[in-house]
mmCIF file of C-alpha atoms in Angstrom:
data_model
loop_
_atom_site.group_PDB
_atom_site.id
_atom_site.type_symbol
_atom_site.label_atom_id
_atom_site.label_comp_id
_atom_site.label_asym_id
_atom_site.label_seq_id
_atom_site.Cartn_x
_atom_site.Cartn_y
_atom_site.Cartn_z
ATOM 1 C CA PRO A 1 -4.906 30.244 19.727
ATOM 2 C CA GLY A 2 -5.133 27.124 17.594
ATOM 3 C CA SER A 3 -8.183 25.906 19.493
ATOM 4 C CA MET A 4 -10.583 27.009 22.206
ATOM 5 C CA LEU A 5 -12.356 24.433 24.386
ATOM 6 C CA PHE A 6 -15.017 25.396 26.913
ATOM 7 C CA SER A 7 -16.251 22.559 29.145
ATOM 8 C CA ASN A 8 -18.100 24.704 31.650
ATOM 9 C CA SER A 9 -21.089 23.346 33.540
ATOM 10 C CA THR A 10 -21.107 25.359 36.782
ATOM 11 C CA GLN A 11 -19.843 28.716 35.476
ATOM 12 C CA ASN A 12 -20.853 30.924 32.553
ATOM 13 C CA TYR A 13 -18.165 32.728 30.540
ATOM 14 C CA THR A 14 -18.157 35.920 28.474
ATOM 15 C CA ILE A 15 -15.523 37.052 25.985
ATOM 16 C CA SER A 16 -15.565 40.826 25.476
ATOM 17 C CA GLY A 17 -13.262 43.581 24.341
ATOM 18 C CA PRO A 18 -12.163 45.396 21.202
ATOM 19 C CA GLY A 19 -10.088 42.505 19.821
ATOM 20 C CA GLN A 20 -11.239 39.544 17.759
ATOM 21 C CA ILE A 21 -10.684 35.814 17.451
ATOM 22 C CA SER A 22 -9.042 35.128 14.092
ATOM 23 C CA GLY A 23 -6.813 32.671 12.262
ATOM 24 C CA ASN A 24 -7.516 28.949 12.013
ATOM 25 C CA THR A 25 -8.881 28.757 15.566
ATOM 26 C CA THR A 26 -11.467 26.079 16.336
ATOM 27 C CA LEU A 27 -14.037 26.560 19.087
ATOM 28 C CA THR A 28 -15.734 23.680 20.923
ATOM 29 C CA LYS A 29 -18.455 24.168 23.536
ATOM 30 C CA ASN A 30 -19.034 21.316 26.016
ATOM 31 C CA GLY A 31 -20.748 21.381 29.408
ATOM 32 C CA THR A 32 -24.173 22.741 30.322
ATOM 33 C CA GLY A 33 -23.063 26.319 31.053
ATOM 34 C CA ALA A 34 -23.169 29.313 28.709
ATOM 35 C CA LEU A 35 -20.487 31.013 26.639
ATOM 36 C CA THR A 36 -21.209 34.537 25.375
ATOM 37 C CA LEU A 37 -19.151 36.106 22.601
ATOM 38 C CA ASN A 38 -19.374 39.888 22.665
ATOM 39 C CA SER A 39 -16.170 40.158 20.638
ATOM 40 C CA LEU A 40 -15.852 39.463 16.928
ATOM 41 C CA PHE A 41 -15.172 35.870 15.828
ATOM 42 C CA ASP A 42 -13.915 35.497 12.257
ATOM 43 C CA ALA A 43 -11.635 32.475 12.550
ATOM 44 C CA THR A 44 -11.734 29.838 9.805
ATOM 45 C CA GLY A 45 -11.741 26.846 12.159
ATOM 46 C CA ALA A 46 -14.834 24.775 12.880
ATOM 47 C CA VAL A 47 -17.222 25.758 15.670
ATOM 48 C CA THR A 48 -18.886 22.801 17.427
ATOM 49 C CA ILE A 49 -21.512 22.944 20.159
ATOM 50 C CA ASN A 50 -21.931 19.657 22.013
ATOM 51 C CA ASP A 51 -23.752 20.988 25.085
ATOM 52 C CA GLY A 52 -24.700 24.202 26.834
ATOM 53 C CA THR A 53 -25.378 27.531 25.155
ATOM 54 C CA LEU A 54 -23.340 29.735 22.842
ATOM 55 C CA ASN A 55 -24.613 33.335 22.699
ATOM 56 C CA LEU A 56 -23.433 35.559 19.852
ATOM 57 C CA ASN A 57 -23.715 39.317 20.328
ATOM 58 C CA ALA A 58 -21.420 40.452 17.496
ATOM 59 C CA ALA A 59 -21.582 40.147 13.704
ATOM 60 C CA ASN A 60 -19.390 37.081 13.304
ATOM 61 C CA THR A 61 -18.044 35.036 10.403
ATOM 62 C CA PHE A 62 -18.078 31.250 10.648
ATOM 63 C CA THR A 63 -16.729 28.780 8.110
ATOM 64 C CA SER A 64 -18.412 25.760 9.699
ATOM 65 C CA LEU A 65 -20.876 25.566 12.586
ATOM 66 C CA THR A 66 -22.169 22.258 13.996
ATOM 67 C CA LEU A 67 -24.852 22.033 16.677
ATOM 68 C CA ASN A 68 -24.927 18.528 18.168
ATOM 69 C CA ALA A 69 -26.849 19.496 21.321
ATOM 70 C CA GLY A 70 -27.474 22.541 23.464
ATOM 71 C CA ALA A 71 -28.269 25.910 21.927
ATOM 72 C CA LEU A 72 -26.898 28.721 19.821
ATOM 73 C CA ASN A 73 -28.528 32.146 20.096
ATOM 74 C CA SER A 74 -27.439 34.887 17.704
ATOM 75 C CA THR A 75 -28.824 38.376 18.364
ATOM 76 C CA VAL A 76 -27.236 40.014 15.307
ATOM 77 C CA GLY A 77 -26.727 38.990 11.693
ATOM 78 C CA SER A 78 -23.628 36.959 10.893
ATOM 79 C CA SER A 79 -22.026 35.185 7.953
ATOM 80 C CA PHE A 80 -21.933 31.386 7.913
ATOM 81 C CA GLY A 81 -20.319 29.013 5.439
ATOM 82 C CA GLU A 82 -22.030 25.792 6.494
ATOM 83 C CA ILE A 83 -24.462 25.154 9.342
ATOM 84 C CA ASN A 84 -25.211 21.605 10.521
ATOM 85 C CA VAL A 85 -27.998 21.099 13.078
ATOM 86 C CA ALA A 86 -28.290 17.567 14.458
ATOM 87 C CA SER A 87 -30.046 18.397 17.730
ATOM 88 C CA GLY A 88 -30.634 21.288 20.094
ATOM 89 C CA SER A 89 -31.890 24.790 19.371
ATOM 90 C CA LEU A 90 -30.516 27.268 16.818
ATOM 91 C CA THR A 91 -31.979 30.798 16.960
ATOM 92 C CA LEU A 92 -30.872 33.325 14.350
ATOM 93 C CA ASP A 93 -31.970 36.949 14.714
ATOM 94 C CA GLY A 94 -30.751 39.679 12.397
ATOM 95 C CA THR A 95 -30.050 39.307 8.684
ATOM 96 C CA ASN A 96 -27.695 36.385 8.068
ATOM 97 C CA GLN A 97 -25.690 35.162 5.080
ATOM 98 C CA ILE A 98 -25.630 31.341 5.005
ATOM 99 C CA LEU A 99 -23.967 29.359 2.225
ATOM 100 C CA SER A 100 -25.671 26.059 3.089
ATOM 101 C CA MET A 101 -27.539 24.265 5.861
ATOM 102 C CA ALA A 102 -28.041 20.611 6.817
ATOM 103 C CA ILE A 103 -30.825 20.172 9.374
ATOM 104 C CA SER A 104 -31.514 16.655 10.650
ATOM 105 C CA GLY A 105 -32.891 17.368 14.124
ATOM 106 C CA GLY A 106 -33.537 19.979 16.763
ATOM 107 C CA THR A 107 -35.292 23.294 16.196
ATOM 108 C CA THR A 108 -34.017 26.097 13.986
ATOM 109 C CA VAL A 109 -35.697 29.503 14.437
ATOM 110 C CA MET A 110 -35.081 32.176 11.783
ATOM 111 C CA SER A 111 -36.538 35.561 12.686
ATOM 112 C CA SER A 112 -35.425 37.865 9.861
ATOM 113 C CA THR A 113 -34.976 37.900 6.097
ATOM 114 C CA ASN A 114 -31.827 35.887 5.316
ATOM 115 C CA THR A 115 -29.707 34.962 2.333
ATOM 116 C CA VAL A 116 -29.532 31.158 2.435
ATOM 117 C CA GLY A 117 -28.265 28.719 -0.178
ATOM 118 C CA ALA A 118 -29.151 25.039 -0.270
ATOM 119 C CA ILE A 119 -30.935 23.483 2.719
ATOM 120 C CA ALA A 120 -30.869 19.713 3.243
ATOM 121 C CA PHE A 121 -33.820 19.191 5.586
ATOM 122 C CA SER A 122 -34.117 15.622 6.854
ATOM 123 C CA GLY A 123 -35.652 16.027 10.296
ATOM 124 C CA GLY A 124 -36.345 18.331 13.185
ATOM 125 C CA ALA A 125 -38.131 21.637 12.759
ATOM 126 C CA ILE A 126 -37.607 25.009 11.112
ATOM 127 C CA GLU A 127 -39.613 27.961 12.396
ATOM 128 C CA SER A 128 -39.810 30.860 9.945
ATOM 129 C CA ARG A 129 -40.804 34.236 11.391
ATOM 130 C CA ALA A 130 -40.254 36.602 8.435
ATOM 131 C CA ASP A 131 -40.424 36.849 4.629
ATOM 132 C CA ASN A 132 -37.661 34.757 3.077
ATOM 133 C CA ALA A 133 -36.337 33.731 6.494
ATOM 134 C CA ILE A 134 -35.192 30.496 4.815
ATOM 135 C CA GLY A 135 -33.825 32.510 1.889
ATOM 136 C CA ASN A 136 -35.088 33.100 -1.624
ATOM 137 C CA ALA A 137 -32.414 31.278 -3.614
ATOM 138 C CA GLY A 138 -31.184 27.712 -3.747
ATOM 139 C CA THR A 139 -33.326 24.669 -2.989
ATOM 140 C CA LEU A 140 -34.758 23.238 0.200
ATOM 141 C CA THR A 141 -34.532 19.450 -0.229
ATOM 142 C CA ALA A 142 -36.936 17.797 2.203
ATOM 143 C CA THR A 143 -37.023 14.154 3.335
ATOM 144 C CA ASN A 144 -38.239 12.300 6.440
ATOM 145 C CA ASN A 145 -41.162 14.642 7.148
ATOM 146 C CA GLY A 146 -39.449 17.502 8.959
ATOM 147 C CA LEU A 147 -41.685 20.333 10.182
ATOM 148 C CA LEU A 148 -41.571 23.772 8.553
ATOM 149 C CA ARG A 149 -43.629 26.181 10.641
ATOM 150 C CA ALA A 150 -44.586 29.723 9.626
ATOM 151 C CA SER A 151 -45.332 31.835 12.684
ATOM 152 C CA THR A 152 -45.629 35.449 13.842
ATOM 153 C CA VAL A 153 -46.558 37.073 10.477
ATOM 154 C CA SER A 154 -47.843 36.045 7.035
ATOM 155 C CA GLN A 155 -44.843 35.269 4.849
ATOM 156 C CA THR A 156 -43.522 34.657 1.370
ATOM 157 C CA THR A 157 -40.533 32.623 0.245
ATOM 158 C CA ASN A 158 -39.155 32.234 -3.267
ATOM 159 C CA LYS A 159 -36.975 29.255 -2.369
ATOM 160 C CA ALA A 160 -37.449 26.167 -4.527
ATOM 161 C CA PHE A 161 -38.637 22.991 -2.783
ATOM 162 C CA SER A 162 -37.546 19.471 -3.749
ATOM 163 C CA ILE A 163 -39.643 16.875 -1.939
ATOM 164 C CA GLY A 164 -38.125 13.437 -1.441
ATOM 165 C CA THR A 165 -39.099 10.303 0.478
ATOM 166 C CA GLY A 166 -41.063 11.164 3.603
ATOM 167 C CA GLY A 167 -41.839 14.668 2.382
ATOM 168 C CA ILE A 168 -42.296 17.678 4.616
ATOM 169 C CA THR A 169 -44.998 18.971 6.940
ATOM 170 C CA ILE A 170 -45.823 22.666 6.654
ATOM 171 C CA GLN A 171 -47.647 24.225 9.578
ATOM 172 C CA VAL A 172 -49.016 27.763 9.421
ATOM 173 C CA ASP A 173 -50.269 29.561 12.502
ATOM 174 C CA ASP A 174 -53.972 30.431 12.457
ATOM 175 C CA THR A 175 -54.880 33.598 10.508
ATOM 176 C CA LEU A 176 -51.524 33.616 8.694
ATOM 177 C CA ASP A 177 -50.662 32.851 5.049
ATOM 178 C CA TYR A 178 -47.478 31.208 3.792
ATOM 179 C CA THR A 179 -46.764 31.775 0.106
ATOM 180 C CA ILE A 180 -44.192 29.541 -1.602
ATOM 181 C CA ARG A 181 -43.097 30.761 -5.026
ATOM 182 C CA GLY A 182 -46.470 32.333 -5.715
ATOM 183 C CA THR A 183 -48.656 29.542 -4.273
ATOM 184 C CA THR A 184 -50.335 30.343 -0.975
ATOM 185 C CA THR A 185 -50.282 27.374 1.388
ATOM 186 C CA ASN A 186 -52.591 26.641 4.322
ATOM 187 C CA VAL A 187 -54.417 29.946 4.555
ATOM 188 C CA GLY A 188 -55.714 30.151 8.101
ATOM 189 C CA ALA A 189 -55.286 26.391 8.462
ATOM 190 C CA ASP A 190 -53.212 24.223 10.702
ATOM 191 C CA THR A 191 -51.048 21.675 8.963
ATOM 192 C CA GLY A 192 -50.495 20.376 5.468
ATOM 193 C CA ASN A 193 -48.184 17.867 3.854
ATOM 194 C CA LEU A 194 -46.251 18.044 0.600
#
């Protein structure tokens, strides 16, 4: 199909089977209900979540993903061209390949080591739960005092940080260390600002 629109609020939907969604198909999720993709999605069209929940249970390939509200939960690693998070909750489990991210709101949880390019971080929160969850290449450009939280385990990232107007707040759970390019930050502390 050229486009897929789900505006479900009272029903949840699941797409399963051995086939895949390909071509230039766009996918838009509206409504408060859930959509679960158990089948492979490797279409080149944009994926937009405006409400509700999109659950990904297959290793998918996305050219462009925008989260305006609601939630996206990925249980396996996938490949993403561009991810834009304006609001809502993005949870990425598994090892992901991400060309670039723009995070201006909401909460982004990254639970595994990922390959991530540039991150434009201008608001909201990122929760890192593993070494190099935000990647070890490219630059995280921070403005407007977004929150980067290291939780679950002590971690290291080799990603470069560029701090602009408003800076960034880094919060490290008690008893944990967060090492940025060789400099350990907030050992066993609560919150620090860059």
